[in-house]
mmCIF file of C-alpha atoms in Angstrom:
data_model
loop_
_atom_site.group_PDB
_atom_site.id
_atom_site.type_symbol
_atom_site.label_atom_id
_atom_site.label_comp_id
_atom_site.label_asym_id
_atom_site.label_seq_id
_atom_site.Cartn_x
_atom_site.Cartn_y
_atom_site.Cartn_z
ATOM 1 C CA MET A 1005 -6.536 -0.295 52.883
ATOM 2 C CA ALA A 1006 -7.524 -1.861 49.587
ATOM 3 C CA SER A 1007 -7.033 -5.547 48.898
ATOM 4 C CA ALA A 1008 -4.158 -6.493 46.619
ATOM 5 C CA PRO A 1009 -5.166 -6.865 42.965
ATOM 6 C CA GLU A 1010 -4.717 -10.072 41.019
ATOM 7 C CA ASP A 1011 -1.881 -10.063 38.492
ATOM 8 C CA PRO A 1012 -3.030 -8.565 35.169
ATOM 9 C CA VAL A 1013 -3.570 -11.173 32.457
ATOM 10 C CA LEU A 1014 -3.403 -10.410 28.732
ATOM 11 C CA GLU A 1015 -6.789 -11.430 27.343
ATOM 12 C CA ARG A 1016 -6.344 -10.870 23.597
ATOM 13 C CA TYR A 1017 -4.859 -8.772 20.814
ATOM 14 C CA PHE A 1018 -6.926 -6.977 18.179
ATOM 15 C CA LYS A 1019 -5.210 -6.681 14.812
ATOM 16 C CA GLY A 1020 -6.795 -4.670 12.018
ATOM 17 C CA HIS A 1021 -5.198 -1.241 11.849
ATOM 18 C CA LYS A 1022 -2.392 -0.651 9.365
ATOM 19 C CA ALA A 1023 -0.595 1.957 11.469
ATOM 20 C CA ALA A 1024 -0.194 3.106 15.081
ATOM 21 C CA VAL A 1025 -3.221 3.018 17.373
ATOM 22 C CA THR A 1026 -3.695 6.462 18.933
ATOM 23 C CA SER A 1027 -6.849 6.098 21.043
ATOM 24 C CA VAL A 1028 -9.038 3.387 22.607
ATOM 25 C CA ASP A 1029 -12.363 3.524 24.451
ATOM 26 C CA PHE A 1030 -14.788 0.905 25.800
ATOM 27 C CA SER A 1031 -18.520 1.212 25.223
ATOM 28 C CA PRO A 1032 -20.474 1.977 28.440
ATOM 29 C CA VAL A 1033 -21.783 -1.604 28.703
ATOM 30 C CA GLY A 1034 -18.341 -3.019 27.937
ATOM 31 C CA LYS A 1035 -19.319 -5.122 24.917
ATOM 32 C CA GLN A 1036 -17.449 -3.094 22.300
ATOM 33 C CA LEU A 1037 -14.109 -1.338 21.937
ATOM 34 C CA ALA A 1038 -13.481 1.638 19.641
ATOM 35 C CA THR A 1039 -10.005 2.440 18.330
ATOM 36 C CA GLY A 1040 -8.518 5.257 16.256
ATOM 37 C CA SER A 1041 -5.321 5.142 14.239
ATOM 38 C CA TRP A 1042 -2.752 6.888 12.097
ATOM 39 C CA ASP A 1043 -4.270 4.943 9.183
ATOM 40 C CA THR A 1044 -7.203 7.474 9.279
ATOM 41 C CA PHE A 1045 -9.748 4.771 10.196
ATOM 42 C CA LEU A 1046 -11.820 4.014 13.272
ATOM 43 C CA MET A 1047 -12.497 0.400 14.157
ATOM 44 C CA LEU A 1048 -15.282 -1.007 16.311
ATOM 45 C CA TRP A 1049 -14.468 -4.370 17.901
ATOM 46 C CA ASN A 1050 -17.177 -6.651 19.302
ATOM 47 C CA PHE A 1051 -16.331 -8.983 22.185
ATOM 48 C CA LYS A 1052 -18.830 -11.684 21.234
ATOM 49 C CA PRO A 1053 -17.185 -14.861 19.859
ATOM 50 C CA GLN A 1054 -16.882 -14.860 16.061
ATOM 51 C CA ALA A 1055 -18.283 -11.311 15.880
ATOM 52 C CA ARG A 1056 -16.804 -9.212 13.103
ATOM 53 C CA ALA A 1057 -15.128 -5.836 13.543
ATOM 54 C CA PHE A 1058 -16.354 -2.742 11.703
ATOM 55 C CA ARG A 1059 -14.079 -0.220 9.994
ATOM 56 C CA TYR A 1060 -15.325 3.375 9.736
ATOM 57 C CA VAL A 1061 -14.026 5.543 6.890
ATOM 58 C CA GLY A 1062 -14.499 9.309 6.840
ATOM 59 C CA HIS A 1063 -11.483 11.161 8.210
ATOM 60 C CA LYS A 1064 -8.820 12.265 5.745
ATOM 61 C CA ASP A 1065 -5.891 12.272 8.180
ATOM 62 C CA VAL A 1066 -4.721 10.686 11.445
ATOM 63 C CA VAL A 1067 -7.489 9.930 13.970
ATOM 64 C CA THR A 1068 -6.218 11.324 17.273
ATOM 65 C CA SER A 1069 -9.037 10.558 19.731
ATOM 66 C CA VAL A 1070 -12.186 8.433 20.064
ATOM 67 C CA GLN A 1071 -14.845 8.288 22.781
ATOM 68 C CA PHE A 1072 -18.273 6.740 23.277
ATOM 69 C CA SER A 1073 -21.117 8.911 24.560
ATOM 70 C CA PRO A 1074 -22.357 7.972 28.082
ATOM 71 C CA LEU A 1075 -25.355 6.130 26.616
ATOM 72 C CA GLY A 1076 -23.231 4.423 23.976
ATOM 73 C CA ASN A 1077 -25.464 5.593 21.117
ATOM 74 C CA LEU A 1078 -22.784 7.874 19.635
ATOM 75 C CA LEU A 1079 -19.053 7.651 19.017
ATOM 76 C CA ALA A 1080 -17.025 10.869 18.702
ATOM 77 C CA SER A 1081 -13.685 11.138 16.924
ATOM 78 C CA ALA A 1082 -11.082 13.854 16.366
ATOM 79 C CA SER A 1083 -8.557 14.074 13.556
ATOM 80 C CA ARG A 1084 -5.618 15.949 12.165
ATOM 81 C CA ASP A 1085 -7.910 16.822 9.239
ATOM 82 C CA ARG A 1086 -9.277 19.570 11.574
ATOM 83 C CA THR A 1087 -12.691 17.940 11.947
ATOM 84 C CA ILE A 1088 -14.740 16.123 14.554
ATOM 85 C CA ARG A 1089 -17.097 13.333 13.560
ATOM 86 C CA LEU A 1090 -20.058 11.778 15.354
ATOM 87 C CA TRP A 1091 -20.675 8.158 14.379
ATOM 88 C CA ILE A 1092 -23.567 5.797 14.997
ATOM 89 C CA PRO A 1093 -21.726 2.712 16.305
ATOM 90 C CA ASP A 1094 -23.381 0.026 14.206
ATOM 91 C CA LYS A 1095 -22.439 -1.952 11.110
ATOM 92 C CA ARG A 1096 -23.240 0.958 8.775
ATOM 93 C CA GLY A 1097 -21.316 3.554 10.763
ATOM 94 C CA LYS A 1098 -23.040 6.690 9.473
ATOM 95 C CA SER A 1099 -21.373 9.918 10.609
ATOM 96 C CA SER A 1100 -21.842 13.673 10.678
ATOM 97 C CA GLU A 1101 -18.954 16.140 10.432
ATOM 98 C CA PHE A 1102 -18.272 19.172 12.635
ATOM 99 C CA LYS A 1103 -15.969 21.980 11.553
ATOM 100 C CA ALA A 1104 -14.872 24.938 13.658
ATOM 101 C CA HIS A 1105 -11.216 24.364 14.502
ATOM 102 C CA THR A 1106 -8.570 25.859 12.234
ATOM 103 C CA ALA A 1107 -5.866 23.268 13.024
ATOM 104 C CA PRO A 1108 -5.624 19.549 13.872
ATOM 105 C CA VAL A 1109 -7.974 18.413 16.653
ATOM 106 C CA ARG A 1110 -6.247 16.433 19.410
ATOM 107 C CA SER A 1111 -9.025 15.208 21.725
ATOM 108 C CA VAL A 1112 -12.766 14.730 22.212
ATOM 109 C CA ASP A 1113 -14.615 14.296 25.511
ATOM 110 C CA PHE A 1114 -18.313 13.962 26.361
ATOM 111 C CA SER A 1115 -19.762 15.474 29.523
ATOM 112 C CA SER A 1116 -21.094 12.818 31.915
ATOM 113 C CA ASP A 1117 -24.717 13.619 30.975
ATOM 114 C CA GLY A 1118 -23.883 13.394 27.264
ATOM 115 C CA GLN A 1119 -25.241 16.867 26.518
ATOM 116 C CA PHE A 1120 -21.915 18.483 25.622
ATOM 117 C CA LEU A 1121 -18.686 17.623 23.811
ATOM 118 C CA ALA A 1122 -15.326 19.309 24.484
ATOM 119 C CA THR A 1123 -12.650 19.352 21.766
ATOM 120 C CA ALA A 1124 -9.016 20.465 22.005
ATOM 121 C CA SER A 1125 -6.955 21.637 19.055
ATOM 122 C CA GLU A 1126 -3.612 22.861 17.839
ATOM 123 C CA ASP A 1127 -5.351 26.182 17.074
ATOM 124 C CA LYS A 1128 -4.787 26.848 20.829
ATOM 125 C CA SER A 1129 -8.492 26.638 21.653
ATOM 126 C CA ILE A 1130 -10.957 24.378 23.421
ATOM 127 C CA LYS A 1131 -14.409 24.303 21.859
ATOM 128 C CA VAL A 1132 -17.649 23.105 23.436
ATOM 129 C CA TRP A 1133 -20.509 21.657 21.382
ATOM 130 C CA ASN A 1134 -24.185 21.056 22.134
ATOM 131 C CA MET A 1135 -24.985 17.408 21.340
ATOM 132 C CA HIS A 1136 -28.774 17.773 21.327
ATOM 133 C CA ARG A 1137 -28.674 20.402 18.565
ATOM 134 C CA GLN A 1138 -25.294 19.195 17.290
ATOM 135 C CA ARG A 1139 -23.938 22.712 17.029
ATOM 136 C CA PHE A 1140 -20.956 24.742 18.233
ATOM 137 C CA LEU A 1141 -21.507 26.681 21.483
ATOM 138 C CA TYR A 1142 -18.372 28.549 22.558
ATOM 139 C CA SER A 1143 -14.552 28.611 22.608
ATOM 140 C CA LEU A 1144 -12.091 28.855 25.485
ATOM 141 C CA TYR A 1145 -8.946 30.861 24.723
ATOM 142 C CA ARG A 1146 -6.028 31.353 27.120
ATOM 143 C CA HIS A 1147 -3.446 28.821 26.009
ATOM 144 C CA THR A 1148 -0.522 30.179 24.003
ATOM 145 C CA HIS A 1149 0.457 26.933 22.266
ATOM 146 C CA TRP A 1150 -1.181 23.768 20.940
ATOM 147 C CA VAL A 1151 -3.838 22.290 23.254
ATOM 148 C CA ARG A 1152 -3.318 18.545 23.527
ATOM 149 C CA CYS A 1153 -6.258 17.448 25.665
ATOM 150 C CA ALA A 1154 -9.454 18.734 27.327
ATOM 151 C CA LYS A 1155 -11.679 16.800 29.746
ATOM 152 C CA PHE A 1156 -14.918 17.510 31.608
ATOM 153 C CA SER A 1157 -15.087 17.008 35.359
ATOM 154 C CA PRO A 1158 -17.494 14.241 36.460
ATOM 155 C CA ASP A 1159 -20.160 16.832 37.401
ATOM 156 C CA GLY A 1160 -19.632 18.826 34.190
ATOM 157 C CA ARG A 1161 -18.953 22.094 36.021
ATOM 158 C CA LEU A 1162 -15.267 22.248 35.071
ATOM 159 C CA ILE A 1163 -13.003 21.494 32.117
ATOM 160 C CA VAL A 1164 -9.303 20.708 32.509
ATOM 161 C CA SER A 1165 -6.947 21.272 29.569
ATOM 162 C CA CYS A 1166 -3.236 20.839 28.912
ATOM 163 C CA SER A 1167 -1.057 22.523 26.324
ATOM 164 C CA GLU A 1168 2.442 22.657 24.927
ATOM 165 C CA ASP A 1169 2.677 26.098 26.577
ATOM 166 C CA LYS A 1170 3.566 23.999 29.706
ATOM 167 C CA THR A 1171 0.363 24.873 31.548
ATOM 168 C CA ILE A 1172 -2.679 22.968 32.749
ATOM 169 C CA LYS A 1173 -5.767 25.143 33.042
ATOM 170 C CA ILE A 1174 -9.101 24.585 34.750
ATOM 171 C CA TRP A 1175 -12.160 26.308 33.303
ATOM 172 C CA ASP A 1176 -15.580 27.067 34.759
ATOM 173 C CA THR A 1177 -18.209 26.008 32.212
ATOM 174 C CA SER A 1178 -20.823 28.398 33.623
ATOM 175 C CA ASN A 1179 -18.886 31.647 33.122
ATOM 176 C CA LYS A 1180 -16.338 30.320 30.553
ATOM 177 C CA GLN A 1181 -13.440 31.663 32.615
ATOM 178 C CA CYS A 1182 -10.094 30.101 33.518
ATOM 179 C CA VAL A 1183 -10.279 29.608 37.288
ATOM 180 C CA ASN A 1184 -6.989 27.824 37.944
ATOM 181 C CA ASN A 1185 -3.590 27.375 36.350
ATOM 182 C CA PHE A 1186 -0.778 24.877 36.965
ATOM 183 C CA SER A 1187 2.549 25.457 35.222
ATOM 184 C CA ASP A 1188 5.686 23.384 34.746
ATOM 185 C CA SER A 1189 9.138 24.579 33.751
ATOM 186 C CA LEU A 1190 10.478 21.205 32.570
ATOM 187 C CA GLY A 1191 7.917 19.810 30.143
ATOM 188 C CA PHE A 1192 4.319 19.897 29.014
ATOM 189 C CA ALA A 1193 1.451 17.503 29.666
ATOM 190 C CA ASN A 1194 0.406 15.210 26.804
ATOM 191 C CA PHE A 1195 -2.786 14.150 28.543
ATOM 192 C CA VAL A 1196 -4.802 15.178 31.593
ATOM 193 C CA ASP A 1197 -7.951 13.921 33.338
ATOM 194 C CA PHE A 1198 -10.038 14.175 36.501
ATOM 195 C CA ASN A 1199 -10.197 11.344 39.019
ATOM 196 C CA PRO A 1200 -13.663 9.720 39.344
ATOM 197 C CA ASN A 1201 -14.844 11.956 42.209
ATOM 198 C CA GLY A 1202 -13.556 15.157 40.561
ATOM 199 C CA THR A 1203 -11.324 16.323 43.407
ATOM 200 C CA CYS A 1204 -7.989 15.652 41.710
ATOM 201 C CA ILE A 1205 -6.389 15.826 38.269
ATOM 202 C CA ALA A 1206 -3.580 13.686 36.862
ATOM 203 C CA SER A 1207 -1.224 14.594 34.030
ATOM 204 C CA ALA A 1208 0.973 12.563 31.681
ATOM 205 C CA GLY A 1209 4.185 14.517 31.144
ATOM 206 C CA SER A 1210 6.575 14.833 28.226
ATOM 207 C CA ASP A 1211 9.289 15.006 30.912
ATOM 208 C CA HIS A 1212 8.607 11.307 31.770
ATOM 209 C CA THR A 1213 6.583 12.145 34.906
ATOM 210 C CA VAL A 1214 3.044 11.567 36.178
ATOM 211 C CA LYS A 1215 1.688 14.218 38.526
ATOM 212 C CA ILE A 1216 -1.479 14.392 40.599
ATOM 213 C CA TRP A 1217 -2.924 17.586 42.084
ATOM 214 C CA ASP A 1218 -5.736 18.184 44.559
ATOM 215 C CA ILE A 1219 -7.647 21.011 42.856
ATOM 216 C CA ARG A 1220 -9.505 21.926 46.075
ATOM 217 C CA VAL A 1221 -6.301 23.200 47.710
ATOM 218 C CA ASN A 1222 -4.136 23.586 44.559
ATOM 219 C CA LYS A 1223 -1.527 21.206 45.941
ATOM 220 C CA LEU A 1224 0.713 18.659 44.234
ATOM 221 C CA LEU A 1225 -0.094 15.338 45.910
ATOM 222 C CA GLN A 1226 2.009 12.807 44.049
ATOM 223 C CA HIS A 1227 4.876 12.917 41.580
ATOM 224 C CA TYR A 1228 5.868 9.656 39.907
ATOM 225 C CA GLN A 1229 9.075 9.175 37.921
ATOM 226 C CA VAL A 1230 8.680 5.597 36.717
ATOM 227 C CA HIS A 1231 9.085 5.925 32.930
ATOM 228 C CA SER A 1232 12.240 6.463 30.867
ATOM 229 C CA CYS A 1233 10.448 8.358 28.049
ATOM 230 C CA GLY A 1234 7.501 10.716 27.702
ATOM 231 C CA VAL A 1235 4.165 9.613 29.162
ATOM 232 C CA ASN A 1236 1.444 9.750 26.505
ATOM 233 C CA CYS A 1237 -1.744 8.807 28.339
ATOM 234 C CA ILE A 1238 -3.188 8.013 31.770
ATOM 235 C CA ALA A 1239 -6.427 6.360 32.903
ATOM 236 C CA PHE A 1240 -8.003 6.219 36.357
ATOM 237 C CA HIS A 1241 -9.588 2.993 37.564
ATOM 238 C CA PRO A 1242 -13.365 3.670 38.007
ATOM 239 C CA LEU A 1243 -12.920 3.458 41.797
ATOM 240 C CA GLY A 1244 -10.004 5.904 41.696
ATOM 241 C CA ASN A 1245 -7.536 3.668 43.527
ATOM 242 C CA TYR A 1246 -5.303 2.818 40.572
ATOM 243 C CA LEU A 1247 -3.834 4.696 37.632
ATOM 244 C CA LEU A 1248 -2.689 3.309 34.267
ATOM 245 C CA THR A 1249 0.119 5.085 32.432
ATOM 246 C CA ALA A 1250 1.274 4.580 28.813
ATOM 247 C CA SER A 1251 4.693 5.710 27.649
ATOM 248 C CA SER A 1252 6.975 5.971 24.637
ATOM 249 C CA ASP A 1253 9.387 3.694 26.543
ATOM 250 C CA GLY A 1254 7.132 0.827 25.397
ATOM 251 C CA THR A 1255 5.626 0.028 28.799
ATOM 252 C CA ILE A 1256 2.351 0.380 30.670
ATOM 253 C CA LYS A 1257 2.584 0.992 34.415
ATOM 254 C CA ILE A 1258 -0.066 0.437 37.077
ATOM 255 C CA LEU A 1259 0.220 2.766 40.068
ATOM 256 C CA ASP A 1260 -1.434 2.111 43.430
ATOM 257 C CA LEU A 1261 -2.527 5.630 44.380
ATOM 258 C CA LEU A 1262 -3.552 4.766 47.930
ATOM 259 C CA GLU A 1263 -0.089 3.441 48.748
ATOM 260 C CA GLY A 1264 1.690 5.823 46.374
ATOM 261 C CA ARG A 1265 3.767 3.209 44.585
ATOM 262 C CA LEU A 1266 4.307 1.402 41.302
ATOM 263 C CA ILE A 1267 2.883 -2.133 41.425
ATOM 264 C CA TYR A 1268 3.106 -3.458 37.841
ATOM 265 C CA THR A 1269 5.095 -2.893 34.667
ATOM 266 C CA LEU A 1270 3.501 -4.437 31.567
ATOM 267 C CA GLN A 1271 5.586 -5.010 28.452
ATOM 268 C CA GLY A 1272 3.224 -6.434 25.839
ATOM 269 C CA HIS A 1273 3.711 -3.795 23.117
ATOM 270 C CA THR A 1274 6.607 -3.428 20.702
ATOM 271 C CA GLY A 1275 7.372 0.279 20.498
ATOM 272 C CA PRO A 1276 5.774 3.341 22.102
ATOM 273 C CA VAL A 1277 2.397 2.968 23.808
ATOM 274 C CA PHE A 1278 0.102 5.871 22.998
ATOM 275 C CA THR A 1279 -3.184 5.127 24.743
ATOM 276 C CA VAL A 1280 -4.802 3.260 27.644
ATOM 277 C CA SER A 1281 -8.391 3.064 28.869
ATOM 278 C CA PHE A 1282 -10.328 1.197 31.573
ATOM 279 C CA ALA A 1283 -13.708 -0.395 30.956
ATOM 280 C CA LYS A 1284 -16.468 1.005 33.174
ATOM 281 C CA SER A 1285 -16.419 -2.204 35.250
ATOM 282 C CA GLY A 1286 -12.726 -1.703 36.021
ATOM 283 C CA GLU A 1287 -11.995 -5.367 35.273
ATOM 284 C CA LEU A 1288 -10.638 -4.777 31.776
ATOM 285 C CA PHE A 1289 -8.348 -2.227 30.223
ATOM 286 C CA ALA A 1290 -7.133 -1.729 26.673
ATOM 287 C CA SER A 1291 -3.950 -0.233 25.261
ATOM 288 C CA GLY A 1292 -2.697 0.743 21.820
ATOM 289 C CA GLY A 1293 0.578 1.850 20.342
ATOM 290 C CA ALA A 1294 3.008 2.100 17.462
ATOM 291 C CA ASP A 1295 2.859 -1.655 16.778
ATOM 292 C CA ALA A 1296 -0.685 -1.117 15.363
ATOM 293 C CA GLN A 1297 -2.079 -3.639 17.863
ATOM 294 C CA THR A 1298 -4.702 -3.165 20.562
ATOM 295 C CA ALA A 1299 -4.252 -5.282 23.681
ATOM 296 C CA GLU A 1300 -7.079 -6.133 26.085
ATOM 297 C CA THR A 1301 -5.993 -7.017 29.615
ATOM 298 C CA VAL A 1302 -7.896 -8.395 32.617
ATOM 299 C CA PHE A 1303 -7.255 -6.529 35.874
ATOM 300 C CA ARG A 1304 -9.290 -7.634 38.912
ATOM 301 C CA THR A 1305 -9.174 -5.972 42.301
ATOM 302 C CA LEU A 1306 -11.492 -5.759 45.298
ATOM 303 C CA PRO A 1307 -10.927 -2.412 47.049
ATOM 304 C CA ASP A 1308 -12.696 -1.786 50.319
ATOM 305 C CA LYS A 1309 -15.872 0.264 49.933
ATOM 306 C CA GLY A 1310 -15.989 3.913 50.875
ATOM 307 C CA GLU A 1311 -12.355 4.784 50.241
ATOM 308 C CA GLU A 1312 -11.813 8.149 48.607
ATOM 309 C CA ILE A 1313 -8.591 8.657 46.756
ATOM 310 C CA CYS A 1314 -7.715 12.118 48.038
ATOM 311 C CA LYS A 1315 -8.147 11.064 51.670
ATOM 312 C CA HIS A 1316 -5.471 8.377 51.396
ATOM 313 C CA PHE A 1317 -2.786 9.906 49.211
ATOM 314 C CA LEU A 1318 0.716 9.939 50.568
ATOM 315 C CA ASN A 1319 1.466 13.627 50.298
ATOM 316 C CA PRO A 1320 3.578 13.919 48.227
ATOM 317 C CA SER A 1321 4.775 10.479 47.106
ATOM 318 C CA LEU A 1322 8.045 10.587 45.169
ATOM 319 C CA MET A 1323 8.944 7.344 43.437
ATOM 320 C CA SER A 1324 12.555 6.244 43.720
ATOM 321 C CA PRO A 1325 14.559 3.972 41.392
ATOM 322 C CA GLY A 1326 14.603 1.405 44.198
ATOM 323 C CA CYS A 1327 10.984 0.391 43.535
ATOM 324 C CA SER A 1328 10.517 -3.228 42.525
ATOM 325 C CA PRO A 1329 7.710 -3.426 39.966
ATOM 326 C CA LYS A 1330 6.267 -6.815 39.015
ATOM 327 C CA PRO A 1331 6.876 -7.626 35.341
ATOM 328 C CA LEU A 1332 3.997 -9.268 33.506
ATOM 329 C CA LYS A 1333 6.022 -10.577 30.596
ATOM 330 C CA LYS A 1334 9.639 -10.269 29.497
ATOM 331 C CA ARG A 1335 10.001 -8.352 26.276
ATOM 332 C CA THR A 1336 11.967 -9.891 23.429
ATOM 333 C CA GLU A 1337 12.998 -6.554 21.978
ATOM 334 C CA ASP A 1338 14.279 -3.493 23.827
ATOM 335 C CA VAL A 1339 12.866 -0.278 22.336
ATOM 336 C CA SER A 1340 13.718 2.115 25.171
ATOM 337 C CA ASP A 1341 16.497 3.631 23.039
ATOM 338 C CA MET A 1342 14.118 4.634 20.250
ATOM 339 C CA PRO A 1343 14.247 8.416 19.744
ATOM 340 C CA SER A 1344 11.181 10.331 20.802
ATOM 341 C CA GLU A 1345 9.593 12.951 18.552
ATOM 342 C CA SER A 1346 11.439 15.723 20.374
ATOM 343 C CA GLN A 1347 14.812 13.952 19.949
ATOM 344 C CA ARG A 1348 14.681 13.510 16.165
ATOM 345 C CA SER A 1349 17.070 15.821 14.340
ATOM 346 C CA VAL A 1350 15.591 18.545 12.145
ATOM 347 C CA PRO A 1351 17.682 20.554 9.646
ATOM 348 C CA LEU A 1352 18.198 24.164 10.700
ATOM 349 C CA ALA A 1353 16.604 25.608 7.541
ATOM 350 C CA VAL A 1354 13.502 23.453 8.049
ATOM 351 C CA ALA A 1355 13.313 24.445 11.707
ATOM 352 C CA GLU A 1356 13.493 28.156 10.811
ATOM 353 C CA ALA A 1357 10.840 27.731 8.125
ATOM 354 C CA LEU A 1358 8.565 25.906 10.564
ATOM 355 C CA GLU A 1359 9.103 28.624 13.167
ATOM 356 C CA HIS A 1360 8.122 31.268 10.603
ATOM 357 C CA ILE A 1361 5.020 29.271 9.670
ATOM 358 C CA MET A 1362 4.094 28.946 13.339
ATOM 359 C CA GLU A 1363 4.370 32.728 13.776
ATOM 360 C CA GLN A 1364 2.064 33.264 10.805
ATOM 361 C CA LEU A 1365 -0.372 30.681 12.174
ATOM 362 C CA ASN A 1366 -0.335 32.477 15.523
ATOM 363 C CA VAL A 1367 -1.367 35.698 13.793
ATOM 364 C CA LEU A 1368 -4.119 33.894 11.868
ATOM 365 C CA THR A 1369 -5.384 32.208 15.027
ATOM 366 C CA GLN A 1370 -5.562 35.524 16.868
ATOM 367 C CA THR A 1371 -7.374 37.083 13.889
ATOM 368 C CA VAL A 1372 -9.924 34.256 13.802
ATOM 369 C CA SER A 1373 -10.432 34.618 17.561
ATOM 370 C CA ILE A 1374 -11.101 38.356 17.214
ATOM 371 C CA LEU A 1375 -13.485 37.773 14.297
ATOM 372 C CA GLU A 1376 -15.311 35.114 16.291
ATOM 373 C CA GLN A 1377 -15.724 37.484 19.239
ATOM 374 C CA ARG A 1378 -16.947 40.281 16.939
ATOM 375 C CA LEU A 1379 -19.405 37.896 15.288
ATOM 376 C CA THR A 1380 -20.773 36.958 18.708
ATOM 377 C CA LEU A 1381 -21.186 40.657 19.604
ATOM 378 C CA THR A 1382 -22.897 41.318 16.281
ATOM 379 C CA GLU A 1383 -25.282 38.412 16.856
ATOM 380 C CA ASP A 1384 -26.101 39.738 20.332
ATOM 381 C CA LYS A 1385 -26.757 43.257 18.965
ATOM 382 C CA LEU A 1386 -28.909 41.857 16.168
ATOM 383 C CA LYS A 1387 -30.880 39.860 18.697
ATOM 384 C CA ASP A 1388 -31.426 43.009 20.808
ATOM 385 C CA CYS A 1389 -32.538 44.959 17.711
ATOM 386 C CA LEU A 1390 -35.053 42.260 16.793
ATOM 387 C CA GLU A 1391 -36.397 42.193 20.347
ATOM 388 C CA ASN A 1392 -36.777 46.002 20.354
ATOM 389 C CA GLN A 1393 -38.436 45.884 16.942
ATOM 390 C CA ASN A 1394 -40.934 43.308 18.216
ATOM 391 C CA LYS A 1395 -41.669 45.437 21.276
ATOM 392 C CA LEU A 1396 -42.278 48.538 19.099
ATOM 393 C CA PHE A 1397 -44.490 46.508 16.780
ATOM 394 C CA ASN A 1398 -46.544 45.265 19.746
ATOM 395 C CA VAL A 1399 -46.893 48.817 21.120
ATOM 396 C CA ILE A 1400 -48.050 50.121 17.715
ATOM 397 C CA GLN A 1401 -50.573 47.302 17.423
ATOM 398 C CA GLN A 1402 -51.969 48.039 20.883
ATOM 399 C CA LYS A 1403 -52.329 51.773 20.086
ATOM 400 C CA SER A 1404 -54.049 51.111 16.781
#
């Protein structure tokens, strides 16, 4: 059994964004933190004393996701402006723009070797990009609603995606086929990710739940009901023993996955918390939310070596209201009654108009998908024709 962790300690706040922080990610060496925001900017924070932060300008709408490449030499970002950008994380912050999605892009994720980038979009597709050539490779289509998140498995052989169609799909990157499907009748997943050894996936649910599946046997292992509003993001500790969760109820929870229980509730943010991320060392994590602040927290633990998460799960572990989480800090303002996005009232006429627009967008998306497939077939045929032409040319040369 793992040793008990030390109580998390708030290290510092980063203040620089003018609107909600949507995404945070540590650099691989842990000396920098990247953040994205509704204010359309990225910010790069340096941990050295007196070091200045850099603001990157380029996106024209909300930045929804940021992530460092495994080597730390690139920083990817996604935006509601339908583009992806690759930044050089230095004081100049030069960037290149990628366009292929036809709707807002919700997430970016590098493969562990840094050769590929997966992007998820409200155009119902996942797209994969080659980072060496910096070009689009292929699309994955099976979702029937907006795709909120897509993540590579640690070995790069699989991609997991979640959508507002209430499904989580697992894709094989070699044959580009959907090989597994998990569905939910109550809500959809806002975020999904693999555990560090790639045997399990965890989802952050709009129905206030966190679920963990073993993808080797397609079995639900744990089901946590510890939040009072939708869960927006989750993050595995690098050793896989702990899970961070961020929710619109204004709290961050730390779950002990080996014991199957909630161990901490952190209340440092004012308003919904949208994002959490561990540093590669596992000793720090960062969070961001609607209060436009990024919090960096120290979390030290000394798990025993050799423990694998899926060997120790309580199966399944259902959290009860009788759990006694340890509060880090008492909040001065209760925001649990704030309405979530799904609870805000929308006039009937507006709702009908939006529904009609969505239907038209569905048709357009399907048309683009068909055109893309036809273009691929045309390219393949053209390639075959050129190869045959070269062969004929060679034969004629040999005869002459």
